[in-house]
Every structure is written in C-alpha cells, then in structure tokens.
Coordinates of C-alpha atoms in Angstrom, one line a residue:
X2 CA 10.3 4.9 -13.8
X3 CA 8.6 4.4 -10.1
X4 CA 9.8 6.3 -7.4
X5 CA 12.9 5.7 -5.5
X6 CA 10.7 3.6 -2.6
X7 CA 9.2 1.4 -5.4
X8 CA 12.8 0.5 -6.4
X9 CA 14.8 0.3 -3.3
X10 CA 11.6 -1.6 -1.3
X11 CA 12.2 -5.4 -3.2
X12 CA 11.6 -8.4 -1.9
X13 CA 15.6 -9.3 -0.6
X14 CA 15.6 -5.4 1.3
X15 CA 12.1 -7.3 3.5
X16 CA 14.3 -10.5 4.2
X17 CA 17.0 -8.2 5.7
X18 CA 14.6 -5.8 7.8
X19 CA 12.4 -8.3 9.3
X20 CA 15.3 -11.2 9.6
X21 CA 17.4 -8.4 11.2
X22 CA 14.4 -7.8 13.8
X23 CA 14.3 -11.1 14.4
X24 CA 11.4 -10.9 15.6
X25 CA -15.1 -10.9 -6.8
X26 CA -15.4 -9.8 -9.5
X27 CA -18.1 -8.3 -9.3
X28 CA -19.1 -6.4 -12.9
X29 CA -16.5 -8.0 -14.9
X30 CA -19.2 -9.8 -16.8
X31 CA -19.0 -6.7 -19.6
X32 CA -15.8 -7.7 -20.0
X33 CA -14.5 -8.7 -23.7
X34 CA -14.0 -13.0 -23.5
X35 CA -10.5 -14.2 -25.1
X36 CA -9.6 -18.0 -25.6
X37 CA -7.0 -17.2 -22.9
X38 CA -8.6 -16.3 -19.2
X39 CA -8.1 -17.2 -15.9
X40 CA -8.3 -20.7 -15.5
X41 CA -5.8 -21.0 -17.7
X42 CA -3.9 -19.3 -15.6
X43 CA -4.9 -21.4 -12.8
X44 CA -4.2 -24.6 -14.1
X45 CA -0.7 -23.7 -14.6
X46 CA -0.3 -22.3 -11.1
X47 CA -2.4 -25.5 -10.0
X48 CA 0.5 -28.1 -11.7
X49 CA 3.2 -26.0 -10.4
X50 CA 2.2 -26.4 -7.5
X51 CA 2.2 -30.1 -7.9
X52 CA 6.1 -30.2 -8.5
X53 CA 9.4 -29.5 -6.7
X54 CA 9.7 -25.7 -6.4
X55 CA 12.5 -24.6 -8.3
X56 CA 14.3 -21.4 -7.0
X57 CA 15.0 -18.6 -10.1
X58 CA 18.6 -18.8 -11.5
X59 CA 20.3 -15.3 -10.8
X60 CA 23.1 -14.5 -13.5
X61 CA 23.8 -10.7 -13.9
X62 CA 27.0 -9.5 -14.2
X63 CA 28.9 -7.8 -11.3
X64 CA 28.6 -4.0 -13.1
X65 CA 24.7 -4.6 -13.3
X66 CA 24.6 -5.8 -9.8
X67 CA 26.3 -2.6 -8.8
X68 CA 23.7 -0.4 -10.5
X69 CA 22.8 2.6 -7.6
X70 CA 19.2 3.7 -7.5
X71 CA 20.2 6.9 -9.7
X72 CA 22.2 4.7 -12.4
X73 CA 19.5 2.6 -12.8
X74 CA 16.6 5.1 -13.0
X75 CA 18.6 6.5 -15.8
X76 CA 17.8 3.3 -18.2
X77 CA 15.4 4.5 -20.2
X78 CA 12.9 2.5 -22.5
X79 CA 12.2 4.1 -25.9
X80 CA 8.6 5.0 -26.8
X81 CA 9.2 3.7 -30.1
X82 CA 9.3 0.4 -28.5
X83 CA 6.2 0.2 -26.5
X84 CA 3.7 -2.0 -26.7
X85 CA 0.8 -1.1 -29.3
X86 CA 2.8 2.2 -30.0
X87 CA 1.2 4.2 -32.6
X88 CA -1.8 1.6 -32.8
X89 CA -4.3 4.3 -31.7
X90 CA -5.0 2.1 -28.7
X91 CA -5.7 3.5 -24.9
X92 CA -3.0 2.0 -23.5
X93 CA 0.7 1.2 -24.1
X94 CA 3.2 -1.1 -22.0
X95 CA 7.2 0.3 -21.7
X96 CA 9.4 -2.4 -20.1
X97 CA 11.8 -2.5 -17.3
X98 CA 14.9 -4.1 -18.0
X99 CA 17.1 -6.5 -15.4
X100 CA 19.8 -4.6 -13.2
X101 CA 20.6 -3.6 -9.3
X102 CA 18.9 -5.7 -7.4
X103 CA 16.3 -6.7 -10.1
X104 CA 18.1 -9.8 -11.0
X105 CA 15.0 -12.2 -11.8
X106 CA 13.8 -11.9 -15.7
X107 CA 10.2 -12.2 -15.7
X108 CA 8.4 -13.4 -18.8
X109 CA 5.6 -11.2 -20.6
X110 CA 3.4 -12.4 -23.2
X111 CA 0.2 -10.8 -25.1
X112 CA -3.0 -12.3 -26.0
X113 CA -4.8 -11.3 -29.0
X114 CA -8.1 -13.0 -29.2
X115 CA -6.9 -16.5 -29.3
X116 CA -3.7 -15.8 -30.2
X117 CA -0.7 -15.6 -27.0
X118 CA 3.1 -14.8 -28.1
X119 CA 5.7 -14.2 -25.8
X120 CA 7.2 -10.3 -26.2
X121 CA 10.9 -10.5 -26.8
X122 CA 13.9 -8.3 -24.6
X123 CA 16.5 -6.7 -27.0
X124 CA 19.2 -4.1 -25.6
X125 CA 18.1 -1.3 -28.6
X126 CA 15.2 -0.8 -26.8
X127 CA 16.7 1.3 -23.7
X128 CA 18.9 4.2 -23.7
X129 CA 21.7 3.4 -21.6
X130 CA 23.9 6.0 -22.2
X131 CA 24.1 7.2 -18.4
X132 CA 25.2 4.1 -18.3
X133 CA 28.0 3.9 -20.5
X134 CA 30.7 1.7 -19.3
X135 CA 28.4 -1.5 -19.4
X136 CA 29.5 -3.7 -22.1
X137 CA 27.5 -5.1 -24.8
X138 CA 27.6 -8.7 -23.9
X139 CA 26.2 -7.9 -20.7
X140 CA 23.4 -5.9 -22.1
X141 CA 22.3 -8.6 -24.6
X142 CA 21.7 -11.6 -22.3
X143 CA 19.7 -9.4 -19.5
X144 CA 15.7 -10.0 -19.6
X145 CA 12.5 -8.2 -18.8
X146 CA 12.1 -7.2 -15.0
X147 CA 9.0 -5.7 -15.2
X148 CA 6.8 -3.6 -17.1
X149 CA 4.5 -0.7 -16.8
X150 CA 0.9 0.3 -18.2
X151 CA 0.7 3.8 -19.8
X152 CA -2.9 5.5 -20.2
X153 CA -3.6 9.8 -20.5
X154 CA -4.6 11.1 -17.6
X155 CA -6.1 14.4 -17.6
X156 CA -3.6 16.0 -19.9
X157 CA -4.4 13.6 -22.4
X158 CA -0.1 12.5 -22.4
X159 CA 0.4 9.0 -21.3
X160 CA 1.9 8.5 -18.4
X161 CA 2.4 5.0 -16.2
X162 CA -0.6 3.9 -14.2
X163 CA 0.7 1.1 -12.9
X164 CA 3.8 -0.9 -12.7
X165 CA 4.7 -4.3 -12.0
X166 CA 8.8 -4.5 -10.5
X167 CA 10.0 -7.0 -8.0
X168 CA 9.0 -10.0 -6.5
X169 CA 5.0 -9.6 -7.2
X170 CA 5.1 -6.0 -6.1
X171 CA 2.8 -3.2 -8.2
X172 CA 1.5 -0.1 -7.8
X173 CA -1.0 2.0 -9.3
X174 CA -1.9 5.5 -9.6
X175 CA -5.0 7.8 -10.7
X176 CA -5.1 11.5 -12.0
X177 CA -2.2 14.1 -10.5
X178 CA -1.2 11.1 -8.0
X179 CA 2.4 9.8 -7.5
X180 CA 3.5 6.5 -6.8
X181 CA 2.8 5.7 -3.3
X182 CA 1.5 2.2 -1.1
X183 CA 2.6 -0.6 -3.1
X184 CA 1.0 -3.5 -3.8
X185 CA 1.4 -7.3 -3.5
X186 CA 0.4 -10.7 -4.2
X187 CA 0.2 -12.4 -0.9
X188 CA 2.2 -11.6 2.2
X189 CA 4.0 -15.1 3.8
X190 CA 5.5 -15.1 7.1
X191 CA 5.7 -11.6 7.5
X192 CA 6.7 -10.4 11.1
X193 CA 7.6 -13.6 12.4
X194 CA 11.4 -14.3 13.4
X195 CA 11.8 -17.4 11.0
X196 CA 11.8 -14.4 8.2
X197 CA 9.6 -14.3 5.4
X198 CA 8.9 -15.6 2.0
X199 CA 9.0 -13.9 -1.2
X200 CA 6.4 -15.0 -3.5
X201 CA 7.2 -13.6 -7.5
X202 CA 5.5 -13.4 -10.7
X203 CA 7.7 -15.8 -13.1
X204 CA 4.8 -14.9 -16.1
X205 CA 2.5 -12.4 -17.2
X206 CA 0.0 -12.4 -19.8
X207 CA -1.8 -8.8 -20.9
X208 CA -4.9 -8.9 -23.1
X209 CA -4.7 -6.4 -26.2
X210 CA -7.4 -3.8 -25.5
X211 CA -9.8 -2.3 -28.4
X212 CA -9.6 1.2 -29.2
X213 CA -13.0 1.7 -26.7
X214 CA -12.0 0.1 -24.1
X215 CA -11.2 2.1 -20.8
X216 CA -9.6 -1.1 -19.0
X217 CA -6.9 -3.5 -19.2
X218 CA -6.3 -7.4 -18.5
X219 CA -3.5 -8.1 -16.9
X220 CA -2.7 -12.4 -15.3
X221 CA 0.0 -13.3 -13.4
X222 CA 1.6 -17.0 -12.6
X223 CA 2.7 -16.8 -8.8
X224 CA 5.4 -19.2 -7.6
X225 CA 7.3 -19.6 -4.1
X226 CA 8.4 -22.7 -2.2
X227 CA 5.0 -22.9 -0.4
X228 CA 2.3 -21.1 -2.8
X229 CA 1.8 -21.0 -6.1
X230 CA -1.2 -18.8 -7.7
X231 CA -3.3 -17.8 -10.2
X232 CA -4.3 -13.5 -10.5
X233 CA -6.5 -11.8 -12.9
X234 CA -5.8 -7.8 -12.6
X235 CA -8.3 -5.3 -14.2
X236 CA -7.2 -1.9 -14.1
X237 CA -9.7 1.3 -14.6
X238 CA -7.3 4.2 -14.6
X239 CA -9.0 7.7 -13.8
X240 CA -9.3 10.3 -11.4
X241 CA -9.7 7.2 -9.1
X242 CA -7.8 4.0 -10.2
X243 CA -9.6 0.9 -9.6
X244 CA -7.9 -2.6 -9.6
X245 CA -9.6 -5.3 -9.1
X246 CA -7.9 -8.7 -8.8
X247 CA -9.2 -12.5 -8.7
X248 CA -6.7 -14.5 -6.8
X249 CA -6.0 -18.4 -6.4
X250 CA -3.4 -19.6 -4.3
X251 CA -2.7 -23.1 -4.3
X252 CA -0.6 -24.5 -1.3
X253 CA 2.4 -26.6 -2.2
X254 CA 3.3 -26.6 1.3
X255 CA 2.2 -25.3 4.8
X256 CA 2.9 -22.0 6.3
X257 CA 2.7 -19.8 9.5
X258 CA 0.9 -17.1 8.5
X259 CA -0.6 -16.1 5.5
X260 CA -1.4 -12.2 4.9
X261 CA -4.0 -11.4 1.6
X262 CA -4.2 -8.4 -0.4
X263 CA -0.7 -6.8 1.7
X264 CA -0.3 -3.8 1.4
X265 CA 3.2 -1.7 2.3
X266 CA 4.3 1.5 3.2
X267 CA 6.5 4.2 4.4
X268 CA 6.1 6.4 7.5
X269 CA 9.2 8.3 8.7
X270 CA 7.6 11.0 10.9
X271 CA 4.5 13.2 11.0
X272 CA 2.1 15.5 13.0
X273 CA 1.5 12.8 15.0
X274 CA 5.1 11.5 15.8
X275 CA 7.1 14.5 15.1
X276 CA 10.5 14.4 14.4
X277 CA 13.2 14.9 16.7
X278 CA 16.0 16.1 14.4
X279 CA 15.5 19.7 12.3
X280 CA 14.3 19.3 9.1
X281 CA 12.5 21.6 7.4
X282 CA 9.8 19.1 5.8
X283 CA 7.2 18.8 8.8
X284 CA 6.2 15.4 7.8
X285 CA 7.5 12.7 5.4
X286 CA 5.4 9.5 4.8
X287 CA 3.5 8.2 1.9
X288 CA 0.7 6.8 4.3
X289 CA -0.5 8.7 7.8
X290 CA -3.2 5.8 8.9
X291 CA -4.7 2.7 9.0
X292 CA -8.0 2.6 8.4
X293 CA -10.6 -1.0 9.1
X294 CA -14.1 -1.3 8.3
X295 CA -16.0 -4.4 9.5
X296 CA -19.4 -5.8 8.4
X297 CA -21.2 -4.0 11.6
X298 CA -20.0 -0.7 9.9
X299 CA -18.2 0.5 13.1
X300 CA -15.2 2.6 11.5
X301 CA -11.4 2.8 13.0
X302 CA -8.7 5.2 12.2
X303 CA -5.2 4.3 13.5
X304 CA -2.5 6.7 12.7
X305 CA 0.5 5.3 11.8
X306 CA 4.0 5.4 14.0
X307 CA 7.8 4.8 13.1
X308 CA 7.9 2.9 16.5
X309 CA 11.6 2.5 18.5
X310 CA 10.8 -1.5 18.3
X311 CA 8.9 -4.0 16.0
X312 CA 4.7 -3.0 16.6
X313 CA 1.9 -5.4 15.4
X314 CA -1.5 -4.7 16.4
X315 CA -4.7 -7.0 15.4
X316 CA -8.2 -6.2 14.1
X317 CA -10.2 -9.4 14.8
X318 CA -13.7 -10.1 13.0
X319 CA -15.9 -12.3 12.1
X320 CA -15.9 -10.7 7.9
X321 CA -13.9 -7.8 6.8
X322 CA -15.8 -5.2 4.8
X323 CA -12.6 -3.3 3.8
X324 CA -9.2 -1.7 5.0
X325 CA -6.5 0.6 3.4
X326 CA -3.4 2.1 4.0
X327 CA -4.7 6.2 3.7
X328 CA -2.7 9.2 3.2
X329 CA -5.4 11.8 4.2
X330 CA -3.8 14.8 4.1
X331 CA -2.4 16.5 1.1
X332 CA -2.1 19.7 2.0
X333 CA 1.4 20.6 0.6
X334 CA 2.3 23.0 3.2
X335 CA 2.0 20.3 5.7
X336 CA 5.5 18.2 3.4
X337 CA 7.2 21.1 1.9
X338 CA 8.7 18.3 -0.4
X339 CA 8.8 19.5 -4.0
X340 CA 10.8 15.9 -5.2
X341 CA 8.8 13.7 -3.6
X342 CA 5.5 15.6 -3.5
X343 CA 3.8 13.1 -0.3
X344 CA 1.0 15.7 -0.6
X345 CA 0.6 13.6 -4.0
X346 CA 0.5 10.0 -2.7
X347 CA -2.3 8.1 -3.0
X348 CA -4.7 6.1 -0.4
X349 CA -5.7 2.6 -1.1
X350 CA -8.6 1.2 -0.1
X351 CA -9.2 -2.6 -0.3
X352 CA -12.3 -4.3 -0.2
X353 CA -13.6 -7.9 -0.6
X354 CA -15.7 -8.7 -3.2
X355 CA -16.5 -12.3 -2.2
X356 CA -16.6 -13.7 1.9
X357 CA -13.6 -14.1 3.5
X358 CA -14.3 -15.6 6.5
X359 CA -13.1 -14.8 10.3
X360 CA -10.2 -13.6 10.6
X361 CA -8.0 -9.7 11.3
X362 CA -6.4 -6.7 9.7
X363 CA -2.9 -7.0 10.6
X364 CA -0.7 -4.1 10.9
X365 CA 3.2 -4.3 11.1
X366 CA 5.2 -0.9 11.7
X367 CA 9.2 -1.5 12.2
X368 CA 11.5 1.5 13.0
X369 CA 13.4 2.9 10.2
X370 CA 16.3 5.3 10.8
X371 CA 15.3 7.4 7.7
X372 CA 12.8 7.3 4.8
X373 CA 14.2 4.5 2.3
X374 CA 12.2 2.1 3.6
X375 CA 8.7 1.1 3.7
X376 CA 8.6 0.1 7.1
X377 CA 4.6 -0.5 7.6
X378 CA 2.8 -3.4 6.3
X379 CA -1.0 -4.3 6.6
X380 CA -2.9 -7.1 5.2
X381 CA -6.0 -9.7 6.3
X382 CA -4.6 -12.7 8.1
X383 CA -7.7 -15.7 7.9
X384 CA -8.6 -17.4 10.9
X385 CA -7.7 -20.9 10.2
X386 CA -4.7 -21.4 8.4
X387 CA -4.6 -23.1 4.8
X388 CA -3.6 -26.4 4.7
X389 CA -0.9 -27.8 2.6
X390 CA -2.8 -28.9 -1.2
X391 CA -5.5 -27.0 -0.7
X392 CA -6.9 -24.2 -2.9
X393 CA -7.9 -20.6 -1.5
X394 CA -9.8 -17.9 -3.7
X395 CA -9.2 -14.2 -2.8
X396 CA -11.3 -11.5 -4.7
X397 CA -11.1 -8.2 -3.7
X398 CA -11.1 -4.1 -5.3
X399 CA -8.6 -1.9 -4.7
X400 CA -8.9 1.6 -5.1
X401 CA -6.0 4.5 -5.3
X402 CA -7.4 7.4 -4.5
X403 CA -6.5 11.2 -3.6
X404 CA -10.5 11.7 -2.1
X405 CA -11.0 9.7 0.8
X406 CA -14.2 10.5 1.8
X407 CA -15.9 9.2 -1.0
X408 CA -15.2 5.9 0.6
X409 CA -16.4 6.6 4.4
X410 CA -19.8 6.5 6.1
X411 CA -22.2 9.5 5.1
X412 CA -23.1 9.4 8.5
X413 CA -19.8 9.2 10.3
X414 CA -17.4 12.2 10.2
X415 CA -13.9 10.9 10.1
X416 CA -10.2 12.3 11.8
X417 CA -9.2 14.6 9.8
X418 CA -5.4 15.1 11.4
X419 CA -3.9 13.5 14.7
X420 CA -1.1 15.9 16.4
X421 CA 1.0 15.0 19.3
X422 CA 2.2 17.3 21.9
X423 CA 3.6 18.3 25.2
X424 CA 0.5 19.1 27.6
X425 CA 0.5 21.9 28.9
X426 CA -1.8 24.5 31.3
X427 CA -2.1 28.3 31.2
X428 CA -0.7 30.1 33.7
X429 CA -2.2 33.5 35.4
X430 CA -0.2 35.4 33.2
X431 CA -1.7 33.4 30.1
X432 CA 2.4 31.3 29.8
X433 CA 1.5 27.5 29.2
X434 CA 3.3 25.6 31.8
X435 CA 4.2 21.4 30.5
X436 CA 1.9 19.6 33.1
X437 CA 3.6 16.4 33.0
X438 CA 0.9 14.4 30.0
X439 CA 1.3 13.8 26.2
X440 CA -1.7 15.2 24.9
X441 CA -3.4 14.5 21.1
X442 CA -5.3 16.8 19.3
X443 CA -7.9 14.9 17.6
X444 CA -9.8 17.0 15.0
X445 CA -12.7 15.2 13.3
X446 CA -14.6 16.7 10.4
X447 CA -18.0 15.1 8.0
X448 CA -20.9 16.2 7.0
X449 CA -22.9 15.3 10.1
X450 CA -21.1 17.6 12.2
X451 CA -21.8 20.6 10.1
X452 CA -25.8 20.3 10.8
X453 CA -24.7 20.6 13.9
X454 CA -26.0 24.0 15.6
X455 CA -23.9 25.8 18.1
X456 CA -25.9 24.9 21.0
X457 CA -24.6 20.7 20.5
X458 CA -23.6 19.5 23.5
X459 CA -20.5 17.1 21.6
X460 CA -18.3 15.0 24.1
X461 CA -15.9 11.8 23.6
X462 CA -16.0 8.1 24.9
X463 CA -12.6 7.5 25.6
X464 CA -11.6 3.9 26.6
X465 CA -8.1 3.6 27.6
X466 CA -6.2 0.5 28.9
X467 CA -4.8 -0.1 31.8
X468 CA -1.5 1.0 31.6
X469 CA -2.7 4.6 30.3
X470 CA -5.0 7.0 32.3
X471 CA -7.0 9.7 30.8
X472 CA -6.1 13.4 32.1
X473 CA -8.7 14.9 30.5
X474 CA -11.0 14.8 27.3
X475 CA -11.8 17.9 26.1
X476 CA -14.2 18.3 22.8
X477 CA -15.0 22.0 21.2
X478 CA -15.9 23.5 17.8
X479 CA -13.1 23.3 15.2
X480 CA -14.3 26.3 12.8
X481 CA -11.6 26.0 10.4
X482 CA -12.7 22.8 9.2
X483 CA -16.1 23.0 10.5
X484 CA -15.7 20.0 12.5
X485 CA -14.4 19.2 16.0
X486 CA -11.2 18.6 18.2
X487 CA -11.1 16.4 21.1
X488 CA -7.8 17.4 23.5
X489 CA -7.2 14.2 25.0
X490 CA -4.1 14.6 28.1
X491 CA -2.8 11.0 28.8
X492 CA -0.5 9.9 31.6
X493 CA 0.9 6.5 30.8
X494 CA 1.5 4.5 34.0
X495 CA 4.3 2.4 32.1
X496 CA 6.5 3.1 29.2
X497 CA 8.0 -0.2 28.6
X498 CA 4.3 -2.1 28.5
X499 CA 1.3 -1.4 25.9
X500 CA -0.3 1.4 25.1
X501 CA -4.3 1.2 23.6
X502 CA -6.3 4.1 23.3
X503 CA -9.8 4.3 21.8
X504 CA -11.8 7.3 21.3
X505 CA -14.9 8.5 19.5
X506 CA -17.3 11.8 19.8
X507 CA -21.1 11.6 20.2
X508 CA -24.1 14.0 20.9
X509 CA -26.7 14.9 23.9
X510 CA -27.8 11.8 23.7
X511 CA -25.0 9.2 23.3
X512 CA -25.0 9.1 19.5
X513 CA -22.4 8.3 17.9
X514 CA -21.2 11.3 15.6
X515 CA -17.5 9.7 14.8
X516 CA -15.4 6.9 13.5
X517 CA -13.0 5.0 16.2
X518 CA -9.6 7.0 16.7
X519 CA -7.1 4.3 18.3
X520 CA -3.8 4.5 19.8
X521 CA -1.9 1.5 19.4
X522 CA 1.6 1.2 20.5
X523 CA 3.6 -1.7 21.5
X524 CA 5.2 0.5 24.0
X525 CA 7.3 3.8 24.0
X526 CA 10.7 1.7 25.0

C-alpha cells in the first residue's frame, strides 16, 4: 500500500486546496513489438475526444465512503491473486480495490502477444477482515481502483515499484526508497482561481513481460472534459528507477493553462524554513528543492517553502533540458522520523526526450497547516497555449533517484543544504548579538571545489531585487563536506512585496564554480 500522502493527496483534496485559495523515446526500439501499442491507444483517446465527455458514475456505498486512511490501508490484496503469480516472471501486479475517496473503478486489461483480456475484480481477492462490518453486497459490486507493479529489489523479495491510484496519479520507487513525489498525467488549470481539472485514467493495458525482461509496458486512456490522451509507460526498476512515458493529448476543448509532466509534493518545514512549534523531527518534507536545467546548461536550485500565502514563481526559456522536484538530503539525523523515513524519499528528475518548445518551469507552493498535504506542485507550462482539436506529443524520462549528483554538471558543484537564521555579530566578549538581518547559510559541495587549493580566492555574485538588500556575502572553506558556505545577511526593505535572490560562487577570475541558488518568495506577509 502507498504511503499515507499517496492516499490522502487525490484528485477531489486539489479541488478543495486550490478552490479554497481562490486564487522520446529514445532506446525503446529494443523493445519486444505486440499487436497492441500505442497508437492503439491513441486512436481511442483520439475518438473520445471527438464525443461529449461523459463524467464517471460514482456509486459506493456510505460505509465505503467512510473508509479512514487506516481502515483502508488495512485492505489487503492476496499474493495468491497477483498477476503472473508463480509464473517465474519479473514482475507481478496486486490490485487496489474501490473505497474512501477512491470511488472511480478503473479498468485493467493484459496483453499477451496479440491477445488483450480485461482482468476481472472479485471480493476473495482482499482480506478485509479489519474491515469487518462491511457487508457482502457491498464488497461484490466495488471495482479495481488502481494497481501496483511488484519487482525484487536488492533483497531479491518483491516489493511495489510503482503504483497507479487516483485520478492519473503514480509513483515510482528504486532500491531502499519510499514513496515520495508523485506523479501525473497532465496538470490543467492548476493555481488559477477558476480551480482545476482532474484528468483520470478510465483504462490501462500492461504488456505480459518474458522471464528476461528487466522492464514493463504499461498504456493508459486519459479522459477529462477538455483532454483526452494517449500514454505509454516503460518502467526500469533498480537502484535508480527510470520511467519513461510517450504522451498524446488531444484537445476536446480549450484551456487556461496546461502544465506537462506535473509533478507534486509535500514540504511542511525544513532547515531552511524552520519550524516554529516544538517538534522533535527537525525537518518533515518529501522534497527540499526545485531544481531547472535549461539548454545553455546554467543550473538553478530553489529550496522549497511552506509559504503564509499562495507562491508561484516562473522559469522562462526558450527549451527545457530538464527539472525535478529533489530531496537532497537523506541524512536521517536531519528527520528523526522512523514511520515515515523522508531520509528515504526519492528525487525525480524529468527530462525531455523530444523539443518542447518555449515555454517555463512552474512552481506552485500553498501553505499547509500540517504535513497531509502535498502542497508544492511543479511542471512545464508551453508558451502558446493548445488549441481546442489539436494534438500535442510529450515525451519525456523520469528518474527516481536517492543519488542526485549523478544527474548534475561534472563541472558545477551544487547546494548541498540551505539554512535560515537570525543574523547575528560577535560581541567583545565572543556573545553573538541579533543584528537586525535574516541570514542563509549556503553550503555548496562538487568535485570542482575539491581541486581547489587553500590559497583560492572563492567569492559569490549575489543579485538581489529591489526590495531586498544584501548585508553582506561572506564565502569560506566548508571542510566538513569539502566544499564551501556563502553567509549571505539580507535586509528586506518590504515584507508584504517580493522577494528574489540569486546567488552563485566563482574563482580569481570570475569563473563560475556553482549552480544558481535562488530565493523566491511571493512575500513574507
């Protein structure tokens, strides 16, 4: 079963938040060939999209409605029951049945060379006894919700991978990860005070692997009242799990705004937004930054915030070369969290594998009193806005992974942690005195910086808006990590207007040594 965020996060708990704010496939070609592929797939999406869009029914009973979080993680599918069970393949699906606020069956069928058969619901196949006062009758006219992909990681036990729950939500995992940034189909509307639209998948189709193969097929038939689409999943689980997805969206009717490969998230409060209650966990979030890479191969790290009011900050450019919601650190000691294990969450990291055009990285944070919620959002926003029956194709990797700096720049060193505190001064009797700034500690490790001899000179660019003025910008050895910390005091002329910070280190000679740290705040009101 996914986590409790994976469950609670659906597509009606979005509606509420934002309403109430008012505010490629590049080396697939190996791949086996089946009589089913994706333009099947797309020529159903393609003549759905030519009819009336016709809303889900919603028909569970009252007690299932009522499921908890707890009452519903306690449905169990049998092993017995999973897909390909005991067929010595690599991979097995277990099944998620309808309940709480899954109230939309979903249909699942396999493919078999040219064979496709729809995979049938029955009530034997979960243990509900935690459960017990649900009736029968109720139990045998429920459907599929969702399903999830098991594959042995590292211990050789299989374990789920992925999971596909809720509106087009899914998440995936690789080795000694926990489910963390979820996944989604395409993002519609998302910020703007009309409220959003929830896209689902209404079908699925999973191609049977062989015994050999190390990857799975998984389509998916989108519908909504304005897109319908066609996607093609290919998962690699491993120490790093790779997803890539082919995408096409076809429009049945125009929209505002139109977010691709979204991705959401939960930040509560961390080293660099503290928390103001006591709590012995110094930092709960599933994701600590933003990070956006554009074709120049300039580099820009924006921690995350749980912000007082709705935040969205834009990353224009003429062609994306890749963003991600990261969770860099996972050191334990820095959660304390033994349930939840954040120190375990994943980043992920998506990037294009065809031209998307002009367009921006869009990231929405929105306050959240606790951390139920996944209250940050990001996802490419394309420059001109698709017209209504019109077709759009979106390729793009993603990858969930638990070793960032595989991804980055050799020749960049990236931030490493961002903390937030008081400044302060020494006094003559060595007592540090608040001098009236906010100051961020800004360490920055990489490779580069460790050819580095003790005679660098290393200082920081630092190019602040107008409403914030830099106190100081102090840059010195960080031996622990064999890296560097820039102390950067701020005075910020205005709390109830924008805040925009960038900052970077460099050598002697003005080169760069750094990717882009960026503080990015609506305002502090």
């Amino acid at each position: 079963m996914p986590d409790r965020n994976f469950s609670k996060h659906h597509a009606r708990r979005w509606i509420r938040i934002l309403s109430a704010l008012s505010c490629s496939i590049a080396g697939m070609a190996v791949l086996q060939a089946n009589a089913f592929d994706f333009n099947d797939v797309s020529s159903q999406a393609q003549s759905l999209a030519q009819e009336r869009y016709d809303a889900p029914a919603h028909s569970l009973s009252s007690s299932l409605s009522a499921l908890d979080y707890t009452h519903y993680r306690d449905i169990h599918f049998k092993n017995e029951y999973a897909l390909w069970h005991g067929q010595g393949l690599p991979f097995e699906l277990g099944f998620y049945p309808e309940g709480m606020v899954y109230d939309t069956p979903v249909e699942v069928n396999e493919v078999t060379g040219d064979q496709v058969h729809a995979l049938t619901y029955a009530p034997e196949q979960f243990d509900w006894s935690a459960n017990a006062s649900l009736k029968p009758e109720e139990l045998a006219s429920l459907g599929y919700a969702g399903f999830e992909v098991r594959y042995g990681l590292g211990d050789g036990q299989r374990h789920p991978v992925m999971a596909f729950l809720g509106a087009s939500y899914f998440r995936a995992i690789g080795e000694n990860q926990h489910f963390g940034v979820t996944g989604r189909s395409v993002a519609i509307d998302t910020g703007l005070s009309s409220g959003e639209q929830m896209p689902q998948f209404k079908r699925f189709w999973v191609v049977k692997p062989s015994p050999g193969d190390r990857y799975l097929i998984i389509y998916a038939l989108l519908d909504s009242p304005s897109v319908t689409g066609a996607y093609r999943f290919v998962l690699r689980p491993g120490e790093d799990s790779i997803v890539d997805v082919q995408s096409r969206l076809f429009m049945r009717d125009k929209v505002n705004k139109l977010g691709i490969a979204p991705l959401a998230s939960m930040f509560y409060y961390g080293s660099a937004q503290p928390s103001n209650r006591d709590n012995f966990r110094p930092a709960m979030h599933t994701s600590d930054g933003l990070l956006v890479r554009d074709d120049k191969d300039d580099w820009t790290w924006q921690p995350l915030l749980n912000p007082r009011r709705l935040n969205i900050n834009d990353y224009e450019m003429p062609r994306l070369a890749g963003f991600g919601l990261m969770q860099r650190d996972h050191d334990f000691s820095h959660y304390q969290d033994v349930d939840e294990r954040y120190d375990q969450r994943p980043s992920v990291w998506v990037e294009p594998t065809q031209n998307w055009g002009a367009g921006k990285v869009q990231l929405i944070q929105i306050p959240s009193p606790d951390e139920t919620n996944d209250n940050v959002v990001a996802f490419w926003q394309p420059q001109t806005l698709p017209s209504k029956g019109q077709s759009y194709d979106f390729n793009y990797r993603m990858t969930f992974t638990s070793n960032e700096p595989r991804l980055y720049s050799n020749q960049l060193a990236w931030v490493d942690s961002t903390r937030r505190s008081e400044g302060e001064v020494k006094q003559g009797d060595t007592s540090r005195k608040n001098d009236g700034t906010v100051a961020y500690i800004v360490d920055f490790r990489g490779d580069n910086l460790k050819s580095l001899s003790a005679q660098s000179v290393v200082t920081a660019d630092v190019l602040p808006s107008d409403n914030v003025e830099v106190v100081s910008a102090d840059v010195a050895r960080q031996p622990v990590i064999d890296g560097y910390r820039l102390t950067l005091k701020l005075r910020v002329k205005d709390a109830s207007k924008s805040q925009d910070v960038r900052a970077f280190i460099k050598d002697g000679t003005g080169h760069r040594l750094s990717e882009t740290w960026r503080l990015l705040k609506t305002s502090d009101a």
